[in-house]
C-alpha positions as a printed Julia matrix, in Angstrom:
334×3 Matrix{Float64}:
  70.12   84.33   92.13
  71.03   86.52   89.11
  70.17   83.99   86.59
  66.61   83.69   88.15
  66.09   87.55   88.6
  66.98   87.88   84.93
  64.31   85.57   83.76
  66.79   82.96   82.55
  69.13   85.03   80.54
  72.46   83.9    79.55
  75.44   86.54   79.44
  78.03   86.21   76.84
  81.12   87.88   77.03
  81.67   90.14   73.85
  84.57   92.3    74.73
  86.91   93.38   77.58
  87.63   96.86   79.06
  89.78   97.93   81.66
  88.3    98.88   84.9
  91.14  101.57   85.25
  92.84  102.68   82.25
  96.58  101.59   81.76
  99.05  104.15   82.97
 102.73  104.4    83.77
 104.14  105.75   86.71
 108.02  106.29   87.18
 109.42  107.63   90.81
 112.89  108.96   91.79
 113.88  109.9    95.38
 117.26  111.26   96.53
 117.79  111.77  100.49
 120.31  112.76  103.1
 119.88  112.29  106.78
 122.1   113.84  109.46
 122.4   113.02  113.16
 124.04  115.42  115.74
 124.62  114.54  119.37
 124.85  118.25  120.56
 125.0   117.28  124.3
 124.96  114.0   126.29
 121.4   114.97  126.99
 120.39  116.37  123.71
 119.99  114.98  120.12
 119.13  116.6   116.95
 118.48  114.97  113.53
 117.57  116.16  110.2
 117.3   115.44  106.88
 116.13  116.48  103.09
 114.38  114.34  100.51
 113.86  115.27   96.99
 110.79  113.31   95.1
 109.78  113.3    91.67
 106.87  111.33   90.27
 105.94  111.1    86.63
 102.46  109.89   85.05
 101.88  108.97   81.71
  98.33  107.79   80.47
  96.83  107.94   76.83
  93.27  109.27   75.86
  90.49  107.11   77.51
  86.8   106.72   78.27
  85.96  106.1    81.88
  84.13  102.76   82.01
  81.87  103.86   85.02
  81.21  107.4    83.92
  80.54  107.1    80.21
  78.86  110.66   79.89
  82.23  112.17   80.42
  83.33  110.94   77.0
  86.95  110.92   76.3
  89.17  112.17   78.93
  92.45  113.73   77.56
  95.64  111.98   78.66
  99.0   113.3    78.81
 102.36  113.49   80.75
 102.76  115.02   84.14
 105.71  115.28   86.41
 105.33  115.98   90.26
 108.33  117.01   92.33
 109.03  118.68   95.7
 111.78  118.99   98.19
 110.54  118.09  101.79
 112.54  118.21  104.96
 112.31  116.77  108.5
 113.8   118.05  111.78
 113.5   116.15  115.35
 115.23  116.49  118.82
 115.28  114.05  121.71
 115.85  115.56  125.19
 116.93  113.24  128.08
 114.92  114.87  131.11
 116.05  112.37  133.52
 118.05  109.02  133.48
 114.7   107.33  132.69
 112.61  110.0   131.16
 112.95  111.51  127.69
 110.94  114.13  125.53
 110.91  114.26  121.94
 109.5   116.66  119.22
 109.47  116.03  115.64
 108.52  118.01  112.31
 108.28  116.08  108.97
 107.16  116.61  105.44
 105.56  113.84  103.3
 105.21  113.82   99.69
 103.15  111.23   97.46
 101.01  111.31   94.42
  97.12  111.05   94.47
  95.64  107.57   93.78
  95.92  107.87   90.03
  93.91  104.58   89.64
  90.81  105.74   91.31
  91.39  109.34   90.01
  91.21  108.0    86.4
  88.54  105.44   86.7
  86.0   107.75   88.61
  87.17  111.36   87.4
  85.65  113.92   89.86
  83.63  116.86   88.74
  85.69  119.33   86.57
  88.2   116.73   85.51
  88.82  117.2    81.89
  92.28  116.11   81.27
  95.3   114.83   83.32
  97.56  118.06   81.97
  94.61  120.56   82.09
  93.21  119.56   85.54
  96.51  120.04   87.29
  94.62  121.14   90.57
  93.37  117.7    90.67
  96.49  115.93   89.87
  98.85  117.99   92.2
 100.83  116.02   94.39
  99.9   115.42   98.26
 102.16  117.35  100.5
 101.75  116.73  104.37
 103.2   118.69  107.36
 103.45  116.45  110.38
 103.82  117.71  114.08
 104.66  115.24  116.8
 105.28  115.97  120.57
 105.8   113.31  123.27
 107.37  111.54  126.17
 108.86  108.17  126.89
 110.16  106.4   130.15
 112.12  103.37  130.7
 112.57  101.6   134.08
 113.73   98.06  134.98
 110.1    96.81  135.14
 107.93   99.48  133.48
 108.3   101.38  129.99
 105.78  103.64  128.67
 105.3   106.11  125.75
 102.94  109.02  125.13
 102.73  110.97  121.93
 100.31  113.4   120.33
 100.4   114.32  116.55
  98.9   116.69  114.01
  98.99  117.03  110.38
  98.01  119.27  107.72
  97.81  119.37  103.95
  96.82  122.24  101.81
  95.64  119.93   99.19
  94.81  116.58  100.71
  93.47  113.56   99.12
  90.12  112.2   100.51
  87.65  109.58   99.31
  84.11  110.71   99.02
  80.98  109.13   97.94
  79.78  110.21   94.38
  76.66  112.1    93.88
  76.41  110.79   90.36
  76.45  107.09   90.95
  77.3   104.31   93.47
  81.11  104.72   93.38
  83.7   106.6    95.33
  85.77  109.82   93.83
  88.8   111.53   95.23
  88.44  115.07   96.53
  91.42  117.3    96.8
  90.71  119.93   99.63
  92.6   121.18  102.9
  92.89  118.38  105.18
  93.94  117.64  108.81
  94.27  115.08  111.2
  95.07  114.75  114.83
  95.49  111.91  117.61
  97.11  110.24  120.5
  99.13  107.06  120.93
 100.04  105.5   124.14
 101.81  102.26  125.3
 102.52  100.76  128.42
 104.52   97.6   129.48
 105.0    96.08  132.83
 107.08   92.88  133.97
 105.78   91.97  137.49
 108.5    89.11  137.59
 111.03   87.44  135.15
 108.52   85.06  133.78
 105.43   87.35  133.24
 104.63   90.49  131.22
 101.57   92.59  130.64
 101.1    95.8   128.54
  98.56   97.72  126.68
  98.47  100.14  123.74
  95.94  102.87  122.8
  95.48  104.54  119.34
  93.1   107.5   118.84
  92.82  109.57  115.41
  90.15  111.93  114.12
  90.3   114.5   111.25
  88.29  116.62  108.76
  88.66  118.26  105.42
  87.4   121.64  104.13
  85.79  121.01  100.48
  84.32  124.61  100.74
  86.3   127.64   99.69
  83.65  130.15  101.17
  84.31  129.12  105.01
  88.07  128.3   105.38
  87.43  127.37  109.15
  84.74  124.58  108.6
  85.99  121.1   108.35
  83.86  118.2   107.85
  84.59  114.56  109.17
  86.98  112.26  107.0
  85.66  108.96  106.0
  86.33  105.9   107.98
  88.03  104.68  105.05
  90.74  107.22  106.02
  90.26  107.6   109.68
  90.32  104.3   111.79
  88.35  104.01  114.92
  89.82  103.9   118.31
  92.03  101.03  118.9
  93.06   99.53  122.34
  95.06   96.33  122.58
  96.3    94.36  125.69
  98.26   91.37  126.36
  99.74   88.98  128.99
 102.58   86.76  128.19
 104.53   83.9   130.11
 107.57   82.39  129.99
 106.46   78.91  130.66
 109.51   77.2   130.4
 112.98   78.33  129.43
 112.16   77.41  125.67
 108.29   77.76  125.87
 106.57   81.17  125.49
 102.6    81.66  125.68
 100.85   85.0   124.93
  97.33   86.11  125.23
  96.44   89.24  123.24
  93.04   91.29  122.96
  92.21   93.83  120.49
  89.18   96.22  120.77
  88.12   98.32  117.74
  85.61  101.17  118.8
  82.72  102.38  116.89
  82.73  105.67  114.8
  79.48  107.51  113.7
  80.75  110.91  113.18
  81.23  110.57  109.32
  77.67  109.11  109.09
  76.16  111.93  110.99
  77.81  114.47  108.79
  76.64  112.67  105.49
  80.33  111.53  104.3
  79.64  107.76  104.93
  76.7   105.62  104.44
  77.2   103.54  107.46
  78.57  103.9   111.0
  81.26  101.55  112.34
  80.25   99.11  114.96
  82.74   98.24  117.67
  84.04   94.55  117.97
  86.5    92.5   120.11
  89.08   89.83  119.15
  91.25   87.42  121.24
  94.13   85.54  119.92
  96.56   83.0   121.62
 100.24   82.31  120.59
 102.29   79.77  121.77
 106.0    79.35  120.69
 108.41   76.55  121.4
 112.24   76.62  120.5
 112.75   73.32  118.79
 115.96   72.06  117.1
 117.32   74.86  114.99
 114.1    76.72  114.62
 110.82   77.95  116.4
 107.46   76.18  116.32
 104.6    78.51  116.71
 100.97   77.32  117.41
  98.7    80.46  116.82
  94.88   80.52  117.45
  93.28   83.87  115.78
  89.78   84.81  117.14
  89.97   82.33  119.97
  86.42   82.79  121.1
  85.21   82.24  117.51
  83.25   85.76  117.7
  81.38   86.94  114.52
  82.35   90.34  113.61
  82.77   92.73  110.64
  86.33   94.36  109.92
  85.81   98.23  109.43
  86.62   97.82  105.53
  83.81   95.2   105.41
  81.38   97.43  107.19
  81.87  100.25  104.7
  80.77   98.33  101.56
  77.73   99.27  100.19
  76.7    95.86   98.7
  75.81   93.06  101.14
  77.66   90.64   99.07
  80.9    92.55   99.98
  80.1    93.0   103.68
  81.57   89.84  104.73
  82.44   88.92  108.32
  85.93   88.15  109.4
  87.3    84.7   109.73
  86.01   82.61  112.74
  88.31   80.77  114.79
  91.47   80.04  112.84
  94.27   77.66  113.9
  97.96   78.21  112.41
 100.73   75.97  112.9
 104.39   77.06  111.53
 108.04   75.88  112.04
 110.55   78.57  111.04
 114.09   78.22  110.69
 116.67   81.09  110.49
 120.22   80.79  109.19
């Protein structure tokens, strides 16, 4: 197709360039964690972690943004001390509540940052507001229950970073850039398992996440949607399993991935996410010294496009997932 569209031109390789400039990253982490059983019904945990990340890159010219000319390289060191604190309270013999606070520390995506420099990026050392680390405060609150035939968990979480890392479509071309701005996410996670008999088990899980960022400095209360590259749509799973024989187990599992159009409506993504469903079957047999497993993915042979594929701008990259796929393996542990 390319050959015909070009009028029969033949392309010759005359040079090589790096899509992303070469760079070196060194990291160091030191941590300590404490566990304290304050009472029979109260557990407290806490810890500290020191992180250090070093980046070194030479001067370079961005391959996809040649108008920027030469970008100043340099060496930067990112470091911080983060901590975590959590508690578990036994409400009854079968019911427990928990609360956690933790901080995360990471470097921005240097590869994407260097090959697609955002507006205002003049150098690794001079644009320190862009290369600054990502520090995230995370809060989690939940409850768990465990009985003889029923187990469940329910948790809600909230995260916030004063200088988050978000992928945005560039206004200067068909590529993605990193945006550093206040970012928050929030969501719910739930799981339920039930064993109606010794041979049967059923269960389900749910995961819902949303979030936004604030790229504007004049309105600190206004958050726009995060891209579906960073926020996965609603996920619901369910399974039924059976101990068919003492050494033979079968499991049927379903996954529903919901749709998401908030990022499209707010001009962040160029496409909405369509929902899809997959069904898998797994059969395991204890045989000899190992386990023989037969798995069939996408049992109904549905055609669907994974989330990452749906977000691609080029049709050539918008590929469907594999159809019905059969896998046979034998695993031995010693």
